[in-house]
C-alpha cells in the first residue's frame, strides 16, 4: 500500500513537469520552510512537498502551484473516486462521509497553516486521486515508477517516462474541495463538539509541544479499532501500548485486568457502545440479559452466538458448540464430489495492463481441491499467471471452467470474495471482444449469484456454498475468540479435532493425499507447547536455498508468502519485466504453496464437521 501511494504521487508529479522538489529531510523543518519561501518570491512556481509553518504548526503539501497571489494546494491520495459522481464528500444527513473525513481534515489543516504562513496569498484546496472513470492507455503503468533498494521514496523513485504524453495521459483526476474545506475552517463540521477548528488545532499544538497526555475519553467505538495495541510478545520486547496507557490512566486497569476477557472480543457486538457507557467492559460484568437473545429457527442467531461466546469464555470452556442436526441436514444436501476453491486477486491504483481502470479486480490465481464420496482428497487443479503485462482474468475464467465442469458436484468458497470476483469478471467479459465470452459468462453465473445492486439478477444451479456462513449458522469454536476468519478458524479447528490431529500428523504421502506443490514427506500438523502450530506458519520461506551472491540480485525483497497481503504484493512484484526467470519461479512456487494451503484449510474444516461432529 505504501509503495502504491508513492507511485500515485510520482504519476501526479508528471502532470506538473516544471515542479521543483523541496529537498529537505523529514525533520529539517527550517530548511524545508526556507526553500519554499525562496521559491515563493517568484511570481509563478510549482513545488513538490512545499512546507508551511506557523508557530508550532508545520505541514508539507504534495503539490503546490503558485500563480501570482493564487496558490493551489493539491493533496495526492492513492484512494479512488469516480469523477462523474456528484457530492461524494457530504452525506445525506449533512455530515462529512466517514471514509473521506480524514482526507478532508488533513487538507483543511494544510490550508489553515499555509494561510497563516502567507496571509496575503489566496489558497484553494484540491485532492488528486485515482479516477475510476479513466482507463490506462499502456501496459505496465504500475511498473513505471520504482522505489530503488534503500532509496528515499519521496525523491529517489526511478521513472521510466518523463511526460504524460508517453503514457497517453493519466488515470488521476483533481477535484476541488475548497468549499468543503472552507466549511470545515468555518466550524460547520467540528472535530470536537463545542470547539472551533482553530481552538482544536491550538489545543493539539499545546499538547504536542508540552508532551501532555490529552486524556481523550476512552470509548468502545474508538478503542476497539485502536491502532496502538501490542501483543504480549511485543510488550515483553519493551514495546509500548497506547491502548493500555489510556486504560491505565482513565480506568485504573492493571496487568491482571488486561488479561481478563473483555467486550472488545465479542463478535459483531452492536450494543458495544451502550454497554461500555454502562461500565460493562470486562466479560465478568455480563449476564445473559445483556444480549436480548432472539431465537432463529434452524441456526445460531447473532445474539445467541454472542452469549455462547461470553458464557464459554467465562467458564473457560473450550468445547465447540454446534447445531449437529441442522449441520447434518445441510451437509446431506451437498453433492459429491465436493470442490473447494480459493482465489488470489489484486486491485491497484495504477493498473498493470492497458484498458483497465484504477482498482479494477485482477484474478491471477486459484487453487482447487476435490473431496470424493469415498473420502479421497485430490489437489485437482491450480492456475497462476506470473507473466508481466498480461491481463489474466479471461484465462483464469477458462481454467476455472475447465477445472469445475467435469461434474455437477457442489462448489465451496470461504466468505464472499470469490463471488464478488466472479461478478467482476462477468462484467469485464460483457465489455470484451472474447469469442467465447457468453459461454464463460454462462459458466460463471452457474457457480455464483448476482450482487444485490445488479440489474442482471441470477442464482446459479451450483452457486458456491459459503463455508463462512456454515460456520456462523451452526458452529462456534471458543479457540477462535470470536473471529470467523479462516486464518483463526483453521488453528482452532485443528486444536479441537482428534480426527485431524491423527490424520495430519502423518505425511501427505502416508495419508495418500495428492499435492501439486508439496513433497510426499510434508507433514501439516506439528505440536508445540501442548498445541498444534498454525499450518500457515509451516509454509517455507522464499529464497532459503539461495546463496548470498544470488540474494543480492533479487528485486522482490520478499521473505515469505503466508497471507493474502503478501500474495498480492508478490503478484505486483511479478510485474517486473526485468525480473530473472529464477526469481520469478521462486515467487511463483511460494504463491502456489500458499494458495494450495488455503483450499486444504477448507477441506480440513469440512473433515472436522464430518468426522468429529456428524459421525461422532
Coordinates of C-alpha atoms in Angstrom, one line a residue:
X1 CA 0.0 0.0 0.0
X2 CA 2.8 2.4 0.9
X3 CA 4.6 1.7 -2.5
X4 CA 1.3 2.3 -4.3
X5 CA 0.9 5.7 -2.6
X6 CA 4.4 6.7 -3.7
X7 CA 3.7 5.5 -7.3
X8 CA 0.5 7.6 -7.4
X9 CA 2.3 10.6 -6.2
X10 CA 5.0 10.2 -8.8
X11 CA 2.4 9.9 -11.5
X12 CA 0.7 13.0 -10.2
X13 CA 4.0 14.9 -10.5
X14 CA 4.1 14.2 -14.2
X15 CA 1.1 16.5 -14.5
X16 CA 3.4 19.3 -13.3
X17 CA 6.6 18.8 -15.2
X18 CA 8.1 22.1 -14.1
X19 CA 7.7 21.1 -10.4
X20 CA 10.7 21.5 -8.0
X21 CA 11.1 19.1 -5.1
X22 CA 11.7 20.7 -1.8
X23 CA 14.7 18.6 -0.9
X24 CA 14.8 18.6 2.9
X25 CA 14.8 15.7 5.4
X26 CA 11.6 14.9 7.2
X27 CA 12.6 16.7 10.4
X28 CA 14.6 19.5 8.9
X29 CA 11.7 21.9 9.2
X30 CA 13.5 25.1 8.8
X31 CA 15.3 24.0 5.6
X32 CA 12.0 23.0 4.0
X33 CA 10.4 26.3 5.0
X34 CA 13.4 28.3 3.6
X35 CA 13.3 26.5 0.3
X36 CA 9.6 27.1 0.0
X37 CA 9.9 30.8 0.9
X38 CA 12.7 31.3 -1.6
X39 CA 10.6 29.9 -4.4
X40 CA 7.5 31.8 -3.3
X41 CA 9.4 35.0 -4.1
X42 CA 8.8 34.0 -7.8
X43 CA 5.6 35.1 -9.4
X44 CA 4.9 31.6 -10.6
X45 CA 6.3 28.3 -9.2
X46 CA 5.4 24.7 -8.7
X47 CA 6.7 22.8 -5.7
X48 CA 6.6 19.2 -4.6
X49 CA 6.3 18.8 -0.8
X50 CA 6.3 22.5 -0.1
X51 CA 6.5 23.4 3.6
X52 CA 4.3 25.8 5.6
X53 CA 4.7 26.7 9.2
X54 CA 3.0 28.8 11.8
X55 CA 4.1 29.0 15.4
X56 CA 4.3 25.2 16.4
X57 CA 2.4 24.0 13.4
X58 CA 4.1 22.5 10.3
X59 CA 2.8 20.9 7.1
X60 CA 4.1 19.7 3.8
X61 CA 1.8 19.6 0.8
X62 CA 2.3 17.1 -2.1
X63 CA 1.9 19.6 -4.9
X64 CA 1.7 23.4 -4.7
X65 CA 1.1 25.6 -7.7
X66 CA 1.6 29.3 -7.2
X67 CA 0.4 31.8 -9.9
X68 CA 0.8 35.3 -8.6
X69 CA -1.2 35.6 -5.4
X70 CA -3.3 32.5 -6.1
X71 CA -2.0 29.2 -4.7
X72 CA -3.4 25.7 -5.3
X73 CA -2.8 23.1 -2.6
X74 CA -3.0 19.7 -4.1
X75 CA -3.0 16.7 -1.8
X76 CA -2.4 13.4 -3.7
X77 CA -4.0 10.2 -2.4
X78 CA -4.0 6.6 -3.7
X79 CA -7.7 6.4 -2.8
X80 CA -10.1 6.1 -5.7
X81 CA -13.2 8.0 -6.6
X82 CA -15.3 8.5 -9.7
X83 CA -15.1 11.9 -11.2
X84 CA -18.6 11.5 -12.7
X85 CA -20.2 11.2 -9.2
X86 CA -21.7 14.2 -7.5
X87 CA -21.3 15.2 -3.9
X88 CA -19.3 12.3 -2.6
X89 CA -17.9 14.1 0.5
X90 CA -21.1 15.1 2.4
X91 CA -23.7 12.5 3.4
X92 CA -27.5 12.7 3.2
X93 CA -27.7 13.9 6.8
X94 CA -25.3 16.8 6.2
X95 CA -22.2 15.4 7.8
X96 CA -18.9 14.5 6.3
X97 CA -18.8 11.0 4.8
X98 CA -16.8 8.9 7.3
X99 CA -14.4 7.4 4.7
X100 CA -13.5 10.9 3.4
X101 CA -13.3 12.7 6.7
X102 CA -9.6 12.0 7.4
X103 CA -8.6 13.3 4.0
X104 CA -10.6 16.4 4.3
X105 CA -9.4 17.3 7.8
X106 CA -5.9 16.7 6.5
X107 CA -6.1 19.2 3.7
X108 CA -8.1 21.6 5.9
X109 CA -5.2 21.6 8.4
X110 CA -2.8 22.2 5.5
X111 CA -4.8 25.2 4.3
X112 CA -5.1 26.6 7.8
X113 CA -1.3 26.5 8.3
X114 CA -0.5 27.8 4.8
X115 CA -2.9 30.7 5.1
X116 CA -1.4 31.7 8.5
X117 CA 2.1 31.4 7.0
X118 CA 1.2 33.6 4.0
X119 CA -1.9 35.7 4.9
X120 CA -1.6 37.9 1.8
X121 CA -2.0 34.9 -0.6
X122 CA -5.2 33.1 -1.6
X123 CA -5.2 29.4 -1.2
X124 CA -7.5 26.8 -2.8
X125 CA -7.6 23.2 -1.8
X126 CA -7.7 20.1 -4.1
X127 CA -7.5 16.4 -3.9
X128 CA -5.8 14.4 -6.7
X129 CA -6.8 10.7 -6.7
X130 CA -7.2 7.6 -8.8
X131 CA -10.2 8.1 -11.1
X132 CA -12.3 5.0 -11.7
X133 CA -13.8 6.6 -14.8
X134 CA -10.4 6.6 -16.6
X135 CA -8.5 3.7 -18.2
X136 CA -4.8 3.0 -18.6
X137 CA -3.6 3.6 -22.1
X138 CA -0.5 1.4 -21.8
X139 CA 0.6 -1.9 -20.3
X140 CA 2.8 -1.7 -17.2
X141 CA 1.7 1.7 -15.9
X142 CA 2.1 0.3 -12.4
X143 CA 5.8 -0.5 -13.0
X144 CA 6.9 2.8 -14.4
X145 CA 7.7 4.2 -11.0
X146 CA 10.1 2.1 -8.9
X147 CA 11.4 2.6 -5.4
X148 CA 15.1 1.6 -5.6
X149 CA 16.5 -0.5 -2.8
X150 CA 17.4 1.7 0.2
X151 CA 16.1 4.7 -1.8
X152 CA 14.1 7.6 -0.4
X153 CA 10.6 7.0 -1.8
X154 CA 9.9 10.8 -1.6
X155 CA 12.6 11.7 -4.1
X156 CA 14.5 8.7 -5.4
X157 CA 11.8 6.9 -7.3
X158 CA 13.1 5.7 -10.7
X159 CA 10.9 7.0 -13.5
X160 CA 10.8 5.1 -16.8
X161 CA 8.9 8.0 -18.5
X162 CA 9.3 11.8 -18.5
X163 CA 5.9 13.0 -19.6
X164 CA 2.2 12.1 -19.7
X165 CA 2.3 12.1 -23.5
X166 CA 4.5 9.0 -23.3
X167 CA 1.8 7.1 -21.5
X168 CA -1.3 8.5 -23.2
X169 CA -2.5 10.5 -20.2
X170 CA -3.1 9.9 -16.6
X171 CA -5.6 7.9 -14.6
X172 CA -5.7 10.5 -11.9
X173 CA -8.1 13.4 -11.6
X174 CA -8.2 16.6 -9.5
X175 CA -11.3 17.5 -7.6
X176 CA -11.7 20.9 -5.9
X177 CA -12.7 20.5 -2.3
X178 CA -12.3 24.2 -1.3
X179 CA -15.9 24.8 -0.5
X180 CA -15.9 21.9 2.0
X181 CA -12.6 22.9 3.4
X182 CA -13.8 26.4 4.0
X183 CA -16.9 24.9 5.7
X184 CA -14.6 22.9 8.0
X185 CA -12.5 26.0 8.8
X186 CA -15.7 28.0 9.4
X187 CA -16.6 25.4 12.1
X188 CA -19.5 23.8 10.2
X189 CA -18.0 20.3 10.8
X190 CA -16.4 20.5 14.2
X191 CA -13.7 18.0 15.1
X192 CA -14.6 18.3 18.8
X193 CA -18.1 19.4 19.7
X194 CA -18.1 22.9 21.3
X195 CA -14.7 23.9 19.9
X196 CA -13.9 25.8 16.7
X197 CA -11.4 24.3 14.3
X198 CA -8.8 26.8 15.4
X199 CA -9.4 26.0 19.1
X200 CA -9.0 22.3 18.4
X201 CA -5.8 22.8 16.5
X202 CA -4.3 25.0 19.2
X203 CA -5.2 22.5 21.9
X204 CA -3.4 19.8 19.9
X205 CA -0.5 22.1 19.3
X206 CA -0.1 22.8 23.0
X207 CA -0.4 19.2 24.0
X208 CA 2.3 18.2 21.4
X209 CA 4.7 21.0 22.4
X210 CA 4.3 20.2 26.1
X211 CA 4.2 16.4 25.7
X212 CA 0.9 16.4 27.5
X213 CA -1.5 13.4 27.6
X214 CA -4.8 14.7 26.2
X215 CA -6.9 12.3 28.3
X216 CA -9.2 11.8 25.4
X217 CA -12.2 9.8 26.7
X218 CA -12.0 6.0 26.1
X219 CA -14.9 4.6 24.2
X220 CA -16.0 1.3 22.6
X221 CA -16.1 2.6 19.0
X222 CA -12.7 4.3 19.1
X223 CA -10.8 1.9 21.3
X224 CA -12.0 -1.3 19.6
X225 CA -10.1 -0.2 16.4
X226 CA -7.2 1.3 18.3
X227 CA -4.1 1.1 16.1
X228 CA -1.7 1.4 19.1
X229 CA -2.3 -2.1 20.6
X230 CA 0.5 -4.6 21.2
X231 CA 0.7 -8.3 21.8
X232 CA 2.0 -9.9 24.9
X233 CA 5.1 -10.8 23.0
X234 CA 5.7 -7.2 21.8
X235 CA 5.2 -6.0 25.4
X236 CA 7.9 -8.4 26.6
X237 CA 10.2 -6.9 24.0
X238 CA 9.8 -3.5 25.5
X239 CA 7.2 -2.1 23.1
X240 CA 4.5 0.2 24.5
X241 CA 0.8 0.1 24.0
X242 CA -1.2 3.3 23.7
X243 CA -4.4 1.3 24.3
X244 CA -3.0 0.1 27.6
X245 CA -1.8 3.5 28.6
X246 CA -5.3 5.0 28.2
X247 CA -7.0 2.3 30.1
X248 CA -4.4 2.5 32.9
X249 CA -4.8 6.3 33.1
X250 CA -8.5 6.6 32.8
X251 CA -9.9 3.3 34.1
X252 CA -7.1 2.4 36.6
X253 CA -6.6 -1.0 34.9
X254 CA -3.6 -3.1 35.9
X255 CA -1.8 -6.0 34.3
X256 CA -4.4 -8.5 35.6
X257 CA -7.3 -6.6 34.0
X258 CA -5.7 -6.7 30.6
X259 CA -5.6 -10.5 30.8
X260 CA -9.3 -10.8 31.5
X261 CA -11.8 -11.3 28.7
X262 CA -13.5 -8.0 27.7
X263 CA -16.3 -6.8 25.4
X264 CA -13.9 -6.0 22.6
X265 CA -13.7 -9.7 21.9
X266 CA -17.4 -10.1 21.3
X267 CA -18.2 -10.9 17.7
X268 CA -20.4 -8.3 15.8
X269 CA -21.4 -6.6 19.0
X270 CA -23.7 -3.7 18.0
X271 CA -24.5 -2.9 21.7
X272 CA -20.9 -2.3 22.5
X273 CA -21.2 1.5 22.9
X274 CA -24.1 1.2 25.2
X275 CA -22.6 -1.4 27.4
X276 CA -19.2 0.4 27.5
X277 CA -21.0 3.6 28.7
X278 CA -22.8 1.5 31.4
X279 CA -19.4 0.4 32.6
X280 CA -19.6 -3.1 31.4
X281 CA -16.2 -3.7 29.8
X282 CA -15.0 -6.9 31.3
X283 CA -17.0 -10.0 30.4
X284 CA -17.3 -10.8 34.2
X285 CA -19.8 -8.0 34.3
X286 CA -22.1 -9.5 31.6
X287 CA -25.1 -11.8 32.0
X288 CA -27.5 -13.4 29.5
X289 CA -29.8 -10.4 29.9
X290 CA -27.3 -8.1 28.2
X291 CA -27.8 -9.8 24.9
X292 CA -31.6 -9.6 24.4
X293 CA -31.4 -13.1 22.9
X294 CA -33.5 -13.8 19.8
X295 CA -34.1 -17.3 18.7
X296 CA -33.9 -18.1 15.0
X297 CA -35.1 -21.5 13.9
X298 CA -32.5 -23.8 12.4
X299 CA -29.5 -21.6 13.1
X300 CA -27.4 -19.8 15.7
X301 CA -28.7 -16.3 15.9
X302 CA -26.3 -13.4 16.3
X303 CA -27.3 -12.7 19.9
X304 CA -27.1 -16.5 20.7
X305 CA -23.7 -16.7 19.3
X306 CA -22.5 -13.7 21.3
X307 CA -23.9 -15.1 24.6
X308 CA -22.4 -18.6 23.8
X309 CA -19.0 -16.9 23.3
X310 CA -19.2 -14.9 26.5
X311 CA -20.5 -17.9 28.6
X312 CA -17.8 -20.2 27.3
X313 CA -15.1 -17.6 27.9
X314 CA -16.2 -17.0 31.5
X315 CA -16.3 -20.8 32.2
X316 CA -13.0 -21.4 30.4
X317 CA -14.9 -23.9 28.3
X318 CA -13.1 -24.6 25.0
X319 CA -15.5 -27.2 23.8
X320 CA -17.2 -26.5 20.5
X321 CA -20.9 -25.6 20.2
X322 CA -22.7 -27.0 17.2
X323 CA -26.2 -27.4 16.0
X324 CA -25.5 -31.0 14.9
X325 CA -28.7 -32.0 13.3
X326 CA -29.1 -28.7 11.4
X327 CA -25.4 -29.0 10.2
X328 CA -26.0 -32.6 9.2
X329 CA -29.1 -31.8 7.1
X330 CA -27.2 -29.1 5.2
X331 CA -24.2 -31.4 4.6
X332 CA -26.5 -34.1 3.3
X333 CA -27.7 -31.6 0.6
X334 CA -24.2 -31.3 -0.8
X335 CA -23.4 -33.3 -3.9
X336 CA -20.2 -35.2 -4.4
X337 CA -17.6 -34.8 -5.5
X338 CA -17.0 -31.6 -3.4
X339 CA -15.0 -28.8 -4.9
X340 CA -13.1 -26.3 -2.7
X341 CA -11.8 -23.3 -4.5
X342 CA -9.8 -20.2 -3.4
X343 CA -8.9 -17.1 -5.5
X344 CA -5.9 -14.8 -5.1
X345 CA -6.6 -11.3 -6.6
X346 CA -5.2 -7.9 -6.8
X347 CA -6.6 -4.4 -7.2
X348 CA -4.1 -1.5 -7.5
X349 CA -4.3 2.3 -8.1
X350 CA -2.2 2.2 -11.2
X351 CA -3.3 -0.7 -13.5
X352 CA -0.9 -3.3 -14.6
X353 CA -2.4 -3.6 -18.1
X354 CA -3.8 -1.4 -20.9
X355 CA -7.6 -0.8 -20.9
X356 CA -8.0 -1.3 -17.2
X357 CA -9.3 1.2 -14.5
X358 CA -7.8 2.0 -11.2
X359 CA -8.5 -0.6 -8.6
X360 CA -10.1 -2.9 -11.1
X361 CA -10.1 -6.5 -9.9
X362 CA -7.4 -8.8 -11.3
X363 CA -7.8 -12.6 -10.6
X364 CA -4.3 -14.1 -11.0
X365 CA -4.5 -17.4 -9.2
X366 CA -6.8 -20.2 -7.9
X367 CA -6.4 -23.5 -6.2
X368 CA -8.9 -26.4 -6.4
X369 CA -9.2 -29.4 -4.1
X370 CA -11.7 -32.2 -4.6
X371 CA -13.1 -34.4 -1.9
X372 CA -14.7 -37.6 -3.3
X373 CA -17.5 -39.5 -1.6
X374 CA -15.2 -42.3 -0.5
X375 CA -13.0 -39.8 1.4
X376 CA -10.2 -39.4 -1.2
X377 CA -8.7 -35.9 -1.4
X378 CA -7.1 -34.6 -4.5
X379 CA -5.4 -31.4 -5.2
X380 CA -7.1 -31.4 -8.6
X381 CA -6.0 -28.2 -10.3
X382 CA -4.5 -24.7 -10.0
X383 CA -3.9 -21.7 -12.1
X384 CA -1.5 -18.8 -11.8
X385 CA -0.5 -16.0 -14.1
X386 CA 3.1 -14.9 -13.5
X387 CA 3.6 -13.0 -16.8
X388 CA 4.3 -9.3 -16.6
X389 CA 1.9 -7.1 -18.5
X390 CA -0.8 -9.8 -19.2
X391 CA -4.4 -9.3 -18.1
X392 CA -5.2 -12.8 -16.7
X393 CA -8.9 -12.7 -15.9
X394 CA -10.2 -14.4 -19.0
X395 CA -7.5 -17.1 -18.9
X396 CA -8.4 -17.5 -15.3
X397 CA -12.1 -18.0 -16.1
X398 CA -11.3 -20.6 -18.8
X399 CA -9.1 -22.5 -16.5
X400 CA -11.7 -22.4 -13.7
X401 CA -14.4 -23.6 -16.2
X402 CA -12.2 -26.5 -17.3
X403 CA -11.5 -27.5 -13.7
X404 CA -15.1 -27.3 -12.4
X405 CA -17.1 -28.5 -15.5
X406 CA -16.3 -32.2 -15.2
X407 CA -19.2 -33.0 -12.9
X408 CA -22.0 -31.3 -11.0
X409 CA -20.6 -31.5 -7.6
X410 CA -21.1 -28.8 -5.0
X411 CA -18.6 -25.9 -5.1
X412 CA -17.3 -24.2 -1.9
X413 CA -15.8 -20.9 -1.0
X414 CA -14.9 -19.2 2.3
X415 CA -16.5 -15.7 2.6
X416 CA -17.9 -13.6 -0.2
X417 CA -14.7 -12.7 -2.0
X418 CA -14.9 -15.4 -4.7
X419 CA -18.5 -14.5 -5.6
X420 CA -17.5 -10.8 -5.9
X421 CA -14.7 -11.6 -8.2
X422 CA -16.9 -13.8 -10.4
X423 CA -19.3 -10.9 -10.7
X424 CA -16.5 -8.6 -11.6
X425 CA -15.2 -10.9 -14.3
X426 CA -18.7 -11.3 -15.8
X427 CA -18.9 -7.5 -16.2
X428 CA -15.4 -7.5 -17.8
X429 CA -16.4 -10.2 -20.2
X430 CA -19.5 -8.4 -21.2
X431 CA -17.4 -5.4 -22.2
X432 CA -14.8 -7.6 -24.0
X433 CA -14.4 -9.0 -27.5
X434 CA -13.6 -12.5 -26.3
X435 CA -15.0 -15.0 -28.8
X436 CA -16.2 -17.3 -26.0
X437 CA -17.4 -14.6 -23.6
X438 CA -21.0 -15.8 -23.4
X439 CA -20.0 -19.4 -22.8
X440 CA -17.7 -18.2 -20.0
X441 CA -20.4 -15.9 -18.6
X442 CA -22.9 -18.8 -18.5
X443 CA -20.4 -20.9 -16.6
X444 CA -19.5 -18.2 -14.1
X445 CA -23.2 -17.5 -13.5
X446 CA -23.8 -21.2 -12.8
X447 CA -21.4 -21.1 -9.8
X448 CA -22.4 -17.7 -8.4
X449 CA -25.2 -15.3 -7.6
X450 CA -25.7 -11.7 -8.6
X451 CA -24.8 -8.7 -6.4
X452 CA -27.7 -7.0 -4.6
X453 CA -27.5 -3.9 -6.7
X454 CA -27.1 -5.8 -10.0
X455 CA -29.6 -5.1 -12.8
X456 CA -28.9 -8.6 -14.1
X457 CA -30.2 -11.0 -11.4
X458 CA -29.3 -14.7 -11.2
X459 CA -28.6 -17.5 -8.8
X460 CA -26.6 -20.4 -10.3
X461 CA -27.5 -24.1 -10.0
X462 CA -24.1 -24.6 -8.4
X463 CA -24.0 -21.3 -6.6
X464 CA -20.9 -21.6 -4.3
X465 CA -21.6 -22.8 -0.8
X466 CA -20.1 -20.3 1.7
X467 CA -18.4 -22.2 4.5
X468 CA -18.1 -19.0 6.5
X469 CA -21.9 -18.9 6.5
X470 CA -22.0 -22.5 7.6
X471 CA -19.7 -21.7 10.5
X472 CA -21.8 -18.7 11.5
X473 CA -25.1 -20.5 11.4
X474 CA -24.2 -23.8 13.0
X475 CA -20.8 -23.8 14.7
X476 CA -18.9 -21.9 17.3
X477 CA -15.3 -22.7 18.5
X478 CA -14.1 -20.8 21.6
X479 CA -10.5 -21.0 20.4
X480 CA -11.3 -18.5 17.6
X481 CA -12.0 -15.8 20.3
X482 CA -14.9 -14.6 18.2
X483 CA -13.2 -14.3 14.9
X484 CA -14.6 -16.2 11.9
X485 CA -11.6 -15.6 9.6
X486 CA -10.3 -18.9 8.1
X487 CA -6.8 -17.9 9.5
X488 CA -8.3 -18.1 13.0
X489 CA -10.8 -20.9 12.4
X490 CA -8.2 -23.3 11.0
X491 CA -5.9 -23.4 14.0
X492 CA -8.9 -23.5 16.3
X493 CA -10.4 -26.5 14.4
X494 CA -7.0 -28.3 14.3
X495 CA -6.6 -28.0 18.1
X496 CA -10.2 -29.2 18.6
X497 CA -10.2 -32.1 16.2
X498 CA -8.9 -35.5 17.2
X499 CA -9.5 -36.7 13.6
X500 CA -7.4 -34.0 12.1
X501 CA -4.6 -34.4 14.7
X502 CA -4.3 -38.1 14.0
X503 CA -4.5 -37.8 10.2
X504 CA -2.4 -34.8 9.5
X505 CA 0.4 -35.7 11.9
X506 CA 1.3 -38.1 9.2
X507 CA 3.0 -37.1 5.9
X508 CA 0.7 -36.5 3.0
X509 CA 2.4 -39.4 1.3
X510 CA 1.3 -41.7 4.1
X511 CA -2.2 -40.2 4.0
X512 CA -2.4 -40.8 0.3
X513 CA -3.2 -37.2 -0.5
X514 CA -2.1 -35.7 -3.8
X515 CA -0.4 -32.3 -3.9
X516 CA 0.9 -30.2 -6.8
X517 CA 3.4 -28.2 -4.7
X518 CA 4.5 -30.2 -1.6
X519 CA 6.6 -33.3 -1.4
X520 CA 5.2 -36.5 -0.1
X521 CA 7.1 -36.1 3.2
X522 CA 5.2 -32.9 4.0
X523 CA 3.6 -33.0 7.5
X524 CA 0.9 -30.4 8.2
X525 CA 0.4 -30.8 11.9
X526 CA 3.3 -30.3 14.3
X527 CA 3.0 -29.9 18.0
X528 CA 4.4 -27.0 20.1
X529 CA 3.8 -26.2 23.8
X530 CA 0.9 -28.6 24.1
X531 CA -0.9 -27.5 20.9
X532 CA -0.5 -27.6 17.2
X533 CA 1.1 -24.9 15.1
X534 CA -0.9 -23.0 12.6
X535 CA -0.1 -24.7 9.3
X536 CA 0.4 -21.3 7.7
X537 CA 3.5 -20.9 9.9
X538 CA 4.9 -24.0 8.3
X539 CA 5.0 -22.6 4.8
X540 CA 8.6 -22.4 3.7
X541 CA 10.4 -19.1 3.4
X542 CA 11.3 -17.8 0.0
X543 CA 14.9 -17.9 -1.3
X544 CA 16.0 -20.1 1.6
X545 CA 18.4 -22.1 -0.6
X546 CA 19.8 -19.1 -2.4
X547 CA 23.5 -18.0 -1.9
X548 CA 24.4 -14.6 -0.6
X549 CA 25.5 -13.6 -4.0
X550 CA 22.2 -14.7 -5.5
X551 CA 20.2 -12.8 -2.8
X552 CA 21.9 -9.6 -3.8
X553 CA 20.3 -9.8 -7.2
X554 CA 16.7 -10.2 -6.1
X555 CA 14.2 -7.5 -7.0
X556 CA 11.2 -8.5 -4.9
X557 CA 12.9 -8.4 -1.4
X558 CA 10.2 -10.7 0.0
X559 CA 10.9 -13.3 2.7
X560 CA 7.7 -15.4 2.6
X561 CA 4.1 -15.7 1.5
X562 CA 1.7 -16.7 4.3
X563 CA -1.2 -14.3 4.0
X564 CA -3.3 -12.6 1.3
X565 CA -1.4 -9.3 1.6
X566 CA 1.9 -10.9 0.9
X567 CA 0.3 -12.8 -2.1
X568 CA -0.9 -9.7 -3.8
X569 CA 2.4 -8.0 -3.1
X570 CA 4.2 -10.9 -4.7
X571 CA 1.9 -10.6 -7.8
X572 CA 2.8 -6.9 -8.1
X573 CA 6.5 -7.8 -8.0
X574 CA 5.9 -10.4 -10.7
X575 CA 5.0 -7.5 -13.0
X576 CA 8.7 -6.5 -13.1
X577 CA 9.6 -7.4 -16.7
X578 CA 13.3 -7.5 -16.0
X579 CA 12.9 -10.0 -13.1
X580 CA 15.1 -13.1 -13.7
X581 CA 13.4 -16.3 -14.5
X582 CA 14.9 -17.8 -11.4
X583 CA 13.4 -15.2 -9.1
X584 CA 10.0 -15.4 -10.9
X585 CA 10.0 -19.1 -10.4
X586 CA 10.7 -18.7 -6.7
X587 CA 7.8 -16.3 -6.2
X588 CA 5.5 -18.5 -8.3
X589 CA 6.3 -21.5 -6.1
X590 CA 5.6 -19.5 -3.0
X591 CA 2.2 -18.3 -4.3
X592 CA 1.2 -21.8 -5.4
X593 CA 2.0 -23.3 -2.0
X594 CA 0.1 -20.6 -0.1
X595 CA -3.0 -20.9 -2.3
X596 CA -3.0 -24.7 -2.1
X597 CA -3.0 -24.4 1.7
X598 CA -6.0 -22.1 1.5
X599 CA -8.1 -24.8 -0.1
X600 CA -6.7 -27.5 2.1
X601 CA -7.7 -25.5 5.1
X602 CA -11.3 -25.6 3.8
X603 CA -11.0 -29.3 3.3
X604 CA -9.8 -29.7 6.9
X605 CA -12.8 -27.7 8.1
X606 CA -15.1 -30.0 6.1
X607 CA -13.4 -33.1 7.6
X608 CA -13.8 -31.7 11.1
X609 CA -17.5 -31.3 10.5
X610 CA -17.9 -34.7 9.1
X611 CA -15.8 -36.9 11.3
X612 CA -15.6 -35.1 14.6
X613 CA -19.3 -33.9 14.7
X614 CA -21.6 -35.7 12.3
X615 CA -20.1 -39.1 12.7
X616 CA -19.2 -38.7 16.4

